[in-house]
Short mmCIF file of C-alpha atoms in Angstrom, two decimals:
data_model
loop_
_atom_site.label_atom_id
_atom_site.label_comp_id
_atom_site.label_asym_id
_atom_site.label_seq_id
_atom_site.Cartn_x
_atom_site.Cartn_y
_atom_site.Cartn_z
CA MET A 20 103.80 110.95 121.28
CA SER A 21 105.58 110.48 117.95
CA SER A 22 108.93 111.99 117.04
CA ILE A 23 110.52 113.52 113.98
CA TYR A 24 114.28 112.98 113.70
CA ALA A 25 115.81 115.40 111.20
CA LEU A 26 119.35 115.49 109.83
CA LEU A 27 119.92 118.71 107.87
CA VAL A 28 123.12 119.08 105.81
CA GLY A 29 124.17 122.31 104.10
CA ILE A 30 127.54 123.10 102.51
CA ASN A 31 128.61 126.52 101.20
CA ASN A 32 132.37 126.64 101.74
CA TYR A 33 133.68 124.29 99.06
CA PRO A 34 137.36 124.73 98.12
CA ASP A 35 136.23 125.08 94.51
CA LYS A 36 133.03 126.83 93.32
CA PRO A 37 131.65 127.75 96.78
CA LEU A 38 127.91 128.28 97.14
CA LYS A 39 125.98 130.95 99.05
CA GLY A 40 122.51 129.62 99.73
CA CYS A 41 122.90 126.16 101.27
CA ILE A 42 123.17 127.19 104.91
CA ASN A 43 120.26 129.59 104.35
CA ASP A 44 118.31 126.59 103.08
CA VAL A 45 119.13 124.53 106.17
CA LEU A 46 118.13 127.37 108.49
CA ALA A 47 114.88 127.85 106.56
CA ILE A 48 114.02 124.13 106.80
CA LYS A 49 114.87 124.18 110.50
CA ALA A 50 112.67 127.27 111.04
CA TYR A 51 109.79 125.55 109.26
CA LEU A 52 110.07 122.45 111.44
CA HIS A 53 109.91 124.59 114.58
CA PHE A 54 107.00 126.60 113.17
CA ALA A 55 105.02 123.50 112.27
CA TYR A 56 105.68 121.30 115.32
CA ASP A 57 106.87 123.30 118.36
CA ASN A 58 103.29 123.84 119.52
CA ASP A 59 102.06 120.37 118.61
CA PRO A 60 101.82 118.30 121.83
CA ALA A 61 101.61 115.09 119.80
CA VAL A 62 104.97 115.55 118.07
CA ALA A 63 108.52 115.94 119.40
CA ILE A 64 111.19 117.17 116.98
CA HIS A 65 114.89 116.35 117.20
CA ILE A 66 117.04 118.33 114.76
CA THR A 67 120.71 117.75 113.96
CA THR A 68 122.51 120.11 111.58
CA LEU A 69 125.79 119.64 109.73
CA THR A 70 126.91 122.89 108.10
CA ASP A 71 130.05 124.96 107.64
CA ASN A 72 129.07 126.86 110.81
CA ASP A 73 128.73 123.80 113.06
CA GLU A 74 131.45 122.29 115.22
CA LYS A 75 131.19 119.05 113.28
CA GLN A 76 131.31 120.02 109.63
CA PRO A 77 129.74 117.98 106.81
CA THR A 78 132.71 115.86 105.77
CA ARG A 79 131.96 112.51 104.18
CA GLN A 80 132.64 110.59 107.37
CA TYR A 81 130.64 112.95 109.58
CA ILE A 82 127.64 112.69 107.26
CA ILE A 83 127.87 108.89 107.45
CA ASP A 84 128.27 108.99 111.22
CA ALA A 85 125.39 111.45 111.59
CA PHE A 86 122.93 108.83 110.35
CA ASP A 87 123.17 107.47 113.88
CA VAL A 88 120.61 110.16 114.85
CA PHE A 89 117.97 107.93 113.31
CA SER A 90 118.80 105.00 115.60
CA LYS A 91 116.37 106.26 118.25
CA ALA A 92 113.39 106.23 115.89
CA LYS A 93 110.63 103.80 116.85
CA ALA A 94 107.36 102.67 115.31
CA GLY A 95 105.28 105.68 114.28
CA ASP A 96 108.25 108.05 114.10
CA ILE A 97 109.53 109.87 111.02
CA CYS A 98 113.11 110.36 109.81
CA LEU A 99 114.02 113.30 107.57
CA PHE A 100 117.30 113.69 105.69
CA TYR A 101 117.79 117.04 103.95
CA TYR A 102 120.81 117.93 101.81
CA SER A 103 121.67 121.27 100.22
CA GLY A 104 124.97 121.51 98.36
CA HIS A 105 126.80 120.44 95.25
CA GLY A 106 125.94 117.23 93.47
CA SER A 107 128.19 115.51 90.96
CA PHE A 108 128.46 112.50 88.71
CA CYS A 109 131.09 110.11 87.46
CA ALA A 110 131.41 107.21 85.07
CA ALA A 111 129.96 104.03 86.56
CA PRO A 112 132.63 101.50 87.57
CA ALA A 113 133.10 98.74 85.03
CA ASP A 114 132.09 96.13 87.62
CA LEU A 115 128.77 97.80 88.46
CA ILE A 116 126.57 94.99 87.12
CA ASN A 117 123.37 95.85 85.26
CA SER A 118 123.97 99.60 85.45
CA ASP A 119 121.23 101.40 83.53
CA ASN A 120 123.21 104.60 83.30
CA VAL A 121 126.69 105.45 82.09
CA ASN A 122 127.11 107.60 85.21
CA VAL A 123 126.44 107.31 88.92
CA GLN A 124 125.38 110.34 90.94
CA SER A 125 126.97 111.59 94.12
CA PHE A 126 126.88 114.11 96.95
CA VAL A 127 129.93 116.40 97.14
CA CYS A 128 130.91 116.50 100.82
CA MET A 129 132.93 119.23 102.54
CA ASP A 130 136.16 117.31 102.06
CA SER A 131 135.36 115.53 98.79
CA ARG A 132 137.70 117.68 96.73
CA MET A 133 140.49 117.76 99.33
CA PRO A 134 143.48 115.37 99.12
CA GLY A 135 142.29 111.85 99.87
CA GLY A 136 138.62 112.85 99.85
CA ARG A 137 135.82 111.37 97.77
CA ASP A 138 132.11 111.80 97.14
CA LEU A 139 129.23 109.98 98.79
CA ILE A 140 127.69 107.88 95.99
CA ASP A 141 123.90 107.64 95.60
CA LYS A 142 123.96 103.86 96.12
CA GLU A 143 125.88 104.43 99.35
CA MET A 144 123.15 106.81 100.48
CA GLY A 145 120.58 104.11 99.70
CA PHE A 146 122.52 101.73 101.93
CA LEU A 147 122.67 104.28 104.76
CA ILE A 148 118.89 104.63 104.65
CA TRP A 149 118.46 100.85 104.56
CA ASN A 150 120.80 100.47 107.52
CA ALA A 151 118.95 103.16 109.50
CA LEU A 152 115.64 101.36 109.01
CA GLN A 153 116.71 97.87 110.05
CA GLY A 154 114.06 96.46 112.38
CA LYS A 155 111.94 99.62 111.99
CA GLU A 156 109.20 98.63 109.55
CA GLN A 157 106.79 101.26 110.90
CA VAL A 158 109.22 104.19 110.57
CA GLN A 159 108.86 106.57 107.64
CA PHE A 160 111.98 107.93 105.95
CA ILE A 161 111.92 111.10 103.83
CA ALA A 162 114.89 112.35 101.81
CA ILE A 163 114.95 115.85 100.29
CA THR A 164 117.92 116.80 98.11
CA ASP A 165 118.52 120.26 96.69
CA CYS A 166 121.51 119.49 94.51
CA CYS A 167 122.14 118.45 90.93
CA HIS A 168 124.09 115.82 89.06
CA ALA A 169 124.78 117.07 85.53
CA GLY A 170 124.54 120.03 83.17
CA THR A 171 126.42 123.14 82.10
CA ILE A 172 127.01 126.53 83.66
CA THR A 173 124.13 128.95 83.15
CA LYS A 174 124.58 132.20 81.28
CA ASP A 175 122.68 134.20 83.91
CA ILE A 176 125.30 135.41 86.42
CA SER A 177 122.63 135.84 89.14
CA ILE A 178 121.91 132.11 89.11
CA THR A 179 124.39 129.50 90.34
CA GLU A 180 124.17 125.79 89.57
CA ARG A 181 124.77 123.29 92.33
CA MET A 182 126.98 120.96 90.32
CA LEU A 183 130.68 120.31 90.82
CA THR A 184 132.75 118.06 88.62
CA GLY A 185 135.53 115.85 89.93
CA SER A 186 138.34 113.61 88.77
CA GLU A 187 138.73 109.84 89.08
CA GLU A 188 140.38 110.13 92.48
CA HIS A 189 137.12 111.48 93.97
CA PHE A 190 135.11 108.37 93.05
CA PRO A 191 135.57 104.64 93.80
CA ALA A 192 137.35 102.76 91.01
CA SER A 193 135.44 99.58 91.83
CA VAL A 194 131.95 98.90 93.07
CA LYS A 195 133.55 96.80 95.82
CA GLU A 196 134.77 100.06 97.41
CA TYR A 197 131.21 101.36 97.85
CA LEU A 198 129.91 101.66 101.37
CA GLY A 199 127.44 98.80 101.89
CA TYR A 200 128.65 96.74 98.93
CA ASP A 201 127.21 93.26 98.88
CA ALA A 202 127.89 90.63 96.23
CA ASN A 203 124.14 89.96 96.15
CA GLY A 204 123.31 93.55 95.22
CA PHE A 205 122.84 96.93 96.85
CA LYS A 206 120.32 97.33 99.63
CA GLU A 207 117.97 100.29 99.52
CA GLY A 208 115.73 101.32 102.38
CA LYS A 209 112.10 102.21 101.76
CA HIS A 210 111.86 105.97 101.53
CA ILE A 211 110.17 108.89 99.83
CA HIS A 212 112.58 111.11 97.89
CA LEU A 213 111.90 114.67 96.77
CA ALA A 214 114.64 115.72 94.35
CA ALA A 215 115.36 119.22 93.06
CA SER A 216 115.86 118.16 89.44
CA GLN A 217 116.18 115.32 86.97
CA ASN A 218 119.56 113.60 86.76
CA THR A 219 120.31 115.39 83.49
CA GLN A 220 119.53 118.85 84.91
CA THR A 221 121.10 121.26 87.37
CA ALA A 222 119.51 122.59 90.53
CA LYS A 223 119.86 126.35 90.84
CA GLU A 224 120.30 128.83 93.64
CA LEU A 225 119.49 132.52 93.24
CA ILE A 226 118.70 135.67 95.19
CA ILE A 227 115.10 135.56 96.44
CA ASP A 228 113.67 138.23 98.77
CA GLY A 229 117.19 139.53 99.40
CA LYS A 230 118.72 136.15 100.36
CA VAL A 231 120.34 133.37 98.35
CA HIS A 232 118.31 130.16 98.39
CA GLY A 233 117.92 127.04 96.34
CA ALA A 234 114.98 127.52 93.97
CA PHE A 235 113.64 124.10 94.94
CA THR A 236 113.89 124.60 98.71
CA TYR A 237 112.32 128.05 98.49
CA ALA A 238 109.41 126.74 96.41
CA LEU A 239 108.97 123.71 98.68
CA LEU A 240 108.77 125.81 101.83
CA LYS A 241 106.47 128.38 100.25
CA THR A 242 104.09 125.55 99.37
CA LEU A 243 104.30 124.02 102.86
CA TYR A 244 103.59 127.31 104.64
CA ALA A 245 100.66 128.04 102.31
CA SER A 246 99.13 124.61 103.00
CA ASN A 247 99.60 124.83 106.78
CA ALA A 248 101.48 121.51 106.55
CA GLN A 249 98.29 119.65 105.53
CA ILE A 250 99.39 118.53 102.08
CA ASN A 251 100.29 115.13 100.71
CA TYR A 252 103.54 114.39 98.90
CA GLU A 253 102.04 114.20 95.42
CA GLU A 254 100.34 117.59 95.66
CA LEU A 255 103.37 119.11 97.41
CA LEU A 256 105.70 118.10 94.59
CA LYS A 257 103.31 119.25 91.86
CA ARG A 258 102.80 122.69 93.42
CA THR A 259 106.54 123.02 94.10
CA ALA A 260 107.38 122.08 90.51
CA ILE A 261 105.10 124.82 89.20
CA LEU A 262 106.83 127.48 91.33
CA VAL A 263 110.30 126.24 90.29
CA ARG A 264 109.27 126.26 86.63
CA ASN A 265 108.42 129.95 86.92
CA MET A 266 111.72 130.91 88.62
CA VAL A 267 114.38 129.07 86.62
CA GLU A 268 114.72 127.19 83.35
CA ASP A 269 115.52 123.54 82.82
CA GLN A 270 114.81 122.28 86.34
CA GLN A 271 112.06 119.74 86.94
CA PRO A 272 111.69 118.50 90.54
CA LEU A 273 110.95 114.79 90.87
CA PHE A 274 109.10 112.59 93.33
CA HIS A 275 110.28 109.02 93.94
CA LEU A 276 108.89 106.13 95.97
CA ASN A 277 111.98 104.01 96.60
CA GLY A 278 112.60 100.56 98.01
CA GLY A 279 109.24 99.15 97.01
CA LEU A 280 106.92 101.62 98.74
CA PRO A 281 103.31 101.33 97.53
CA ALA A 282 101.82 104.06 95.34
CA SER A 283 99.42 104.93 98.18
CA ASP A 284 102.35 106.53 100.04
CA LYS A 285 102.07 109.50 97.69
CA ASP A 286 98.91 110.33 99.66
CA ARG A 287 100.74 110.58 102.99
CA ILE A 288 100.66 114.03 104.55
CA PHE A 289 104.12 115.61 104.68
CA LEU A 290 105.98 114.41 107.79
CA SER A 291 102.85 112.79 109.19
CA ALA A 292 101.42 109.35 109.78
CA GLY A 293 98.13 110.48 108.29
CA SER A 294 97.02 110.41 104.67
CA LYS A 295 95.06 112.76 102.48
CA SER A 296 93.70 111.23 99.32
CA ARG A 297 94.15 113.43 96.34
CA GLU A 298 90.98 115.19 95.28
CA ALA A 299 89.86 114.83 91.67
CA PHE A 300 91.50 118.03 90.47
CA HIS A 301 94.51 119.14 88.48
CA PHE A 302 96.53 122.36 88.56
CA VAL A 303 96.33 125.22 86.06
CA PHE A 304 99.38 127.47 85.91
CA TYR A 305 101.25 129.87 83.65
CA ASP A 306 104.28 128.40 81.90
CA PRO A 307 106.85 130.80 80.38
CA GLN A 308 107.15 128.60 77.28
CA PHE A 309 103.69 127.13 76.75
CA LYS A 310 101.59 129.90 78.40
CA TRP A 311 98.49 128.73 80.34
CA CYS A 312 98.65 124.98 80.96
CA LEU A 313 96.93 122.14 82.80
CA GLN A 314 99.22 119.79 84.72
CA ALA A 315 97.68 116.73 83.07
CA GLY A 316 97.45 115.37 79.54
CA PRO A 317 96.88 112.30 77.36
CA LEU A 318 98.30 110.09 80.10
CA GLN A 319 95.32 110.99 82.28
CA GLY A 320 92.84 110.53 79.42
CA ILE A 321 92.56 114.26 78.70
CA LYS A 322 92.15 115.37 75.10
CA GLU A 323 91.55 118.47 73.03
CA GLY A 324 88.09 119.93 73.62
CA ASN A 325 87.61 118.64 77.18
CA LYS A 326 85.77 121.16 79.38
CA LEU A 327 87.70 122.51 82.34
CA MET A 328 86.31 124.32 85.41
CA ILE A 329 88.90 126.48 87.18
CA GLU A 330 88.06 127.08 90.84
CA GLY A 331 87.05 130.69 91.43
CA ILE A 332 87.55 131.66 87.79
CA GLY A 333 85.18 129.86 85.46
CA GLU A 334 84.95 127.36 82.62
CA THR A 335 87.38 126.95 79.73
CA TYR A 336 88.62 124.09 77.57
CA ILE A 337 91.68 122.12 76.45
CA THR A 338 93.19 123.48 73.21
CA GLY A 339 95.89 120.83 72.71
CA THR A 340 98.54 118.64 74.33
CA VAL A 341 102.11 119.67 75.09
CA SER A 342 103.43 116.37 76.47
CA ALA A 343 102.13 113.16 78.00
CA ASP A 344 101.08 114.93 81.20
CA LEU A 345 100.74 118.59 80.17
CA SER A 346 98.00 120.31 78.16
CA ALA A 347 97.42 123.81 76.81
CA ILE A 348 94.19 125.59 77.77
CA PHE A 349 92.27 128.56 76.44
CA PRO A 350 93.04 131.54 78.74
CA ILE A 351 90.03 133.27 80.28
CA GLN A 352 89.57 136.50 82.18
CA GLY A 353 90.60 136.30 85.82
CA LEU A 354 93.78 134.24 85.39
CA HIS A 355 96.87 136.05 86.71
CA THR A 356 100.45 134.96 86.06
CA GLY A 357 101.59 135.84 89.57
CA HIS A 358 98.91 133.80 91.32
CA GLY A 359 100.69 130.45 91.23
CA ALA A 360 98.52 127.37 90.76
CA TYR A 361 94.74 127.21 90.37
CA LYS A 362 92.69 124.11 91.14
CA ALA A 363 90.70 122.83 88.16
CA THR A 364 88.47 119.84 87.40
CA ILE A 365 87.77 118.12 84.10
CA GLN A 366 84.02 118.16 83.46
CA ASP A 367 83.92 115.34 80.92
CA GLY A 368 86.94 113.12 81.66
CA PRO A 369 87.11 109.31 81.71
CA GLY A 370 85.80 107.05 84.49
CA LYS A 371 87.75 104.19 86.08
CA THR A 372 87.25 101.56 83.37
CA GLU A 373 87.50 104.15 80.60
CA LEU A 374 90.86 105.37 81.95
CA TRP A 375 92.16 101.77 82.02
CA LYS A 376 91.10 101.21 78.43
CA HIS A 377 92.51 104.58 77.38
CA ILE A 378 95.94 103.86 78.87
CA LEU A 379 95.99 100.45 77.20
CA GLU A 380 95.39 102.03 73.79
CA LEU A 381 97.48 105.15 74.36
CA SER A 382 100.27 105.80 71.85
CA ASN A 383 101.98 108.82 70.38
CA PRO A 384 102.76 108.38 66.67
CA GLY A 385 105.07 110.90 65.04
CA ASN A 386 106.49 111.81 68.43
CA GLY A 387 110.20 112.01 67.59
CA LEU A 388 111.15 108.62 69.10
CA THR A 389 111.55 105.65 66.73
CA ASP A 390 112.90 102.11 66.72
CA ALA A 391 116.31 103.66 66.13
CA ASP A 392 116.20 105.13 69.65
CA TYR A 393 115.56 101.99 71.71
CA SER A 394 114.89 98.28 71.56
CA ILE A 395 112.89 95.93 73.78
CA GLN A 396 113.17 92.15 73.98
CA LEU A 397 110.71 90.03 75.94
CA PHE A 398 111.74 86.60 77.26
CA ARG A 399 109.55 83.87 78.77
CA SER A 400 110.53 80.82 80.78
CA HIS A 401 110.65 77.40 79.18
CA ALA A 402 112.16 73.98 79.92
CA THR A 403 115.84 74.98 79.65
CA GLY A 404 115.77 78.63 80.73
CA PHE A 405 114.35 81.64 78.88
CA GLU A 406 113.43 82.05 75.23
CA PRO A 407 113.01 85.36 73.35
CA VAL A 408 109.51 86.07 72.07
CA PRO A 409 108.04 89.01 70.06
CA HIS A 410 105.79 91.41 71.94
CA ARG A 411 104.40 93.96 69.49
CA GLY A 412 100.89 93.34 68.23
CA ILE A 413 100.43 90.02 70.01
CA ILE A 414 99.63 88.63 73.44
CA THR A 415 102.27 86.29 74.84
CA ASP A 416 100.94 83.05 76.35
CA LEU A 417 102.53 81.98 79.64
CA TYR A 418 101.67 78.47 80.84
CA TYR A 419 101.90 76.98 84.31
CA LYS A 420 103.75 73.67 84.31
CA ALA A 421 101.85 70.47 85.03
CA SER A 422 103.56 70.44 88.42
CA GLY A 423 101.92 73.78 89.22
CA THR A 424 105.11 75.83 88.81
CA GLN A 425 104.26 79.35 87.67
CA PRO A 426 105.73 80.96 84.52
CA PHE A 427 108.29 83.80 84.50
CA ILE A 428 109.25 86.63 82.17
CA LYS A 429 112.25 88.94 81.68
CA LEU A 430 112.42 92.19 79.72
CA LEU A 431 115.62 93.68 78.27
CA ILE A 432 115.59 97.37 77.30
CA LYS A 433 118.42 99.02 75.35
CA ASN A 434 119.04 102.65 74.46
CA THR A 435 120.18 102.61 70.83
CA GLY A 436 119.84 106.37 70.30
CA THR A 437 121.84 109.44 71.28
CA SER A 438 119.72 110.87 74.15
CA ILE A 439 119.13 109.73 77.73
CA LEU A 440 115.75 108.02 78.02
CA TYR A 441 113.41 107.94 81.02
CA ILE A 442 111.22 104.84 81.34
CA THR A 443 108.26 104.54 83.70
CA HIS A 444 105.38 102.08 83.66
CA ALA A 445 101.84 101.16 84.58
CA TRP A 446 100.62 97.59 85.17
CA LEU A 447 97.08 97.14 83.89
CA GLY A 448 95.53 94.37 85.94
CA PHE A 449 92.91 91.84 84.94
CA ASP A 450 90.33 93.66 87.13
CA TYR A 451 90.92 97.17 85.68
CA SER A 452 93.38 98.03 88.43
CA ILE A 453 96.35 100.26 87.57
CA THR A 454 99.61 99.88 89.50
CA PRO A 455 102.60 102.16 88.75
CA THR A 456 105.02 100.86 91.41
CA PHE A 457 105.66 97.20 90.62
CA PHE A 458 108.91 97.94 88.77
CA ALA A 459 111.86 100.28 89.21
CA ASP A 460 111.91 103.42 87.09
CA ILE A 461 114.77 103.51 84.60
CA ILE A 462 117.18 106.21 83.42
CA LEU A 463 118.93 104.76 80.40
CA SER A 464 121.98 106.34 78.82
CA PRO A 465 122.90 105.93 75.12
CA GLY A 466 124.44 102.54 74.39
CA LYS A 467 123.36 101.03 77.71
CA GLU A 468 120.94 98.19 78.32
CA VAL A 469 119.15 97.06 81.47
CA TRP A 470 116.68 94.40 82.63
CA LEU A 471 113.33 95.59 83.92
CA GLU A 472 113.42 94.99 87.68
CA LEU A 473 110.55 93.98 89.95
CA ILE A 474 110.68 95.51 93.45
CA GLU A 475 109.79 93.18 96.33
CA ASP A 476 110.46 94.22 99.93
CA GLY A 477 113.08 96.72 98.75
CA ILE A 478 114.94 94.13 96.67
CA LYS A 479 115.08 94.37 92.87
CA LYS A 480 114.73 91.22 90.77
CA ASP A 481 114.98 90.92 86.99
CA VAL A 482 113.14 87.56 86.87
CA ILE A 483 109.44 88.42 87.06
CA PRO A 484 106.93 85.76 88.24
CA MET A 485 103.49 85.60 86.63
CA GLN A 486 100.52 84.05 88.36
CA ILE A 487 96.75 83.79 88.62
CA ASP A 488 95.82 84.99 92.10
CA PRO A 489 93.72 82.65 94.29
CA PRO A 490 90.55 84.82 94.18
CA TYR A 491 90.49 84.48 90.38
CA LEU A 492 91.04 80.71 90.54
CA GLU A 493 88.26 80.41 93.10
CA ALA A 494 85.98 82.37 90.77
CA GLY A 495 86.74 79.90 87.97
CA TYR A 496 89.27 81.91 85.98
CA THR A 497 92.07 79.72 84.60
CA THR A 498 93.21 82.31 82.05
CA ILE A 499 93.80 86.02 82.68
CA THR A 500 95.30 88.69 80.45
CA GLU A 501 97.26 91.61 81.93
CA TRP A 502 99.25 94.39 80.30
CA LEU A 503 102.53 96.13 80.97
CA LYS A 504 102.53 99.68 79.63
CA LEU A 505 105.92 101.37 79.29
CA PHE A 506 106.29 105.14 78.90
CA ILE A 507 109.55 106.05 77.18
CA ALA A 508 110.54 109.70 76.92
CA LYS A 509 113.34 112.26 76.94
CA GLU A 510 111.81 113.70 80.12
CA LYS A 511 110.42 111.61 82.97
CA ILE A 512 106.69 110.92 82.77
CA SER A 513 105.28 110.32 86.25
CA THR A 514 102.67 107.56 86.36
CA LEU A 515 102.05 107.59 90.13
CA GLY A 516 98.79 109.51 89.75
CA LEU A 517 97.31 106.68 87.68
CA GLN A 518 97.03 104.30 90.65
CA GLN A 519 93.55 102.83 91.01
CA ASP A 520 91.93 99.79 92.59
CA GLY A 521 90.20 97.17 90.48
CA VAL A 522 86.52 96.42 89.95
CA ASN A 523 84.51 93.21 90.06
CA VAL A 524 86.12 90.94 87.50
CA ASP A 525 82.69 89.79 86.26
CA THR A 526 82.12 93.25 84.75
CA LYS A 527 84.96 93.10 82.23
CA HIS A 528 84.02 94.09 78.68
CA LEU A 529 87.11 95.05 76.73
CA ASN A 530 85.85 97.23 73.88
CA ILE A 531 88.83 99.56 73.62
CA PRO A 532 88.55 102.84 71.66
CA ALA A 533 91.46 104.18 69.61
CA MET A 534 92.88 107.45 70.95
CA LYS A 535 95.88 109.05 69.29
CA PRO A 536 96.97 112.32 70.95
CA SER A 537 99.66 114.62 69.63
CA ALA A 538 102.45 116.26 71.62
CA THR A 539 105.45 118.56 71.35
CA ILE A 540 107.82 116.74 73.76
CA ALA A 541 109.15 113.38 72.53
CA TRP A 542 107.57 110.37 74.26
CA GLN A 543 106.39 106.95 73.25
CA THR A 544 104.67 103.89 74.70
CA GLU A 545 105.18 100.15 74.43
CA THR A 546 102.31 97.77 75.23
CA ILE A 547 103.12 94.20 76.31
CA GLY A 548 100.22 91.76 76.64
CA LEU A 549 100.75 88.77 78.94
CA ARG A 550 98.20 85.92 79.12
CA THR A 551 98.76 83.59 82.07
CA ILE A 552 97.17 80.15 81.70
CA LYS A 553 96.77 77.46 84.36
CA PRO A 554 95.39 74.17 82.93
#
């Protein structure tokens, strides 16, 4: 028998700007867990709550102490941390090395705004998860947070934003005061994170069916009940995001694989050891701004004129692109705005090798982002360290040393504009494979710069090794060319759905077509070619 250990935190009674829906959210999550698993003989659930109504209330120290509930988890078990309450942000300490954001995010605990109190910083939460998973490689950890980190107060009085500002006294002045600080860097446990909004947005709570709930939690639970718990994380987040989009403005839920989890973990069934590979479909839904849309776009190789079959409705077509992963469709009879999401399949989309080639060539000219908004500098290893090399329009040669030592690269990215930039990636392998999880996603504030970081066993490294894998050497390949594709935008572009295995390397024929989609949301790509050579 496997177990689910759940720690559910909900805070309404803040001294300043109290909320109304957080305890309702906790009770709703708790009710769902009982509904889904009480009658399952193969699963035992252990639920701990920390709310205003509990004997132990969710102060900063009690939240930290409560992570001890995960100590009993063993191989095959699942840990769930759920938080509903205020989020906040503060200026990053000056000694936070290589910070990619001007601010750090935080959880506002019950006593955070009381004398002597302070927030629980996001990096501290990462350490708590890492600490809980020590020696537990086969334990899954899921974090769900219905809070926000930035934004302004909404004009609609029926909607409340879960964001609370603070003063310097509520945040550590030095990174050395962070829980789990280590001179070698912060440790982050491997975990799946479902977040209510982007860091630049606010999560909202509002009256739904006569009760106050977080829009994100309500949409998440509605999706889980409708799927009878048999839904993977990728589909769960996409369906949830559609429901949130139709309830409130300016709130985009996000899905993160943290600590170096492989992209295949997006296929895991919610709170289960099993997996459910995503079927070859996308979602059609009604968007208040763009009307009827397909939750896919140029990023997935979709272009104007593609035929689209909507399950149970009929055939229509793509009329244009809205953003990198959103397209407009021609509305047909039978679509209803209150239905939610429809399943749809592209009838004439790209195959595996065609998608790889398409992503390699993908760009977005005239998109609103220019060289004035960001800069990228590639470095490669040489005899005395690293040397800067150009990357645009050329392939950079990387040579093994005569001793057999492999080459290395580094990549420095700087925000030279006035807007926060979101940077995701896809690694295009020599064998047509696509991997979107090699590197850490980046949120880059104006004026900040950061090194691209490789994730290995939950540890981030800004020195990136390049190599020719043994199977290629055995097949006689002493030179391979691979590509790093960066997606730079003012809203996060998720690349997780692009994951694909490679093909037989003997079938490679790189005749790449030019494809230049248009869009209405600013995004851009950078393509970095890297040729590794072993004499």
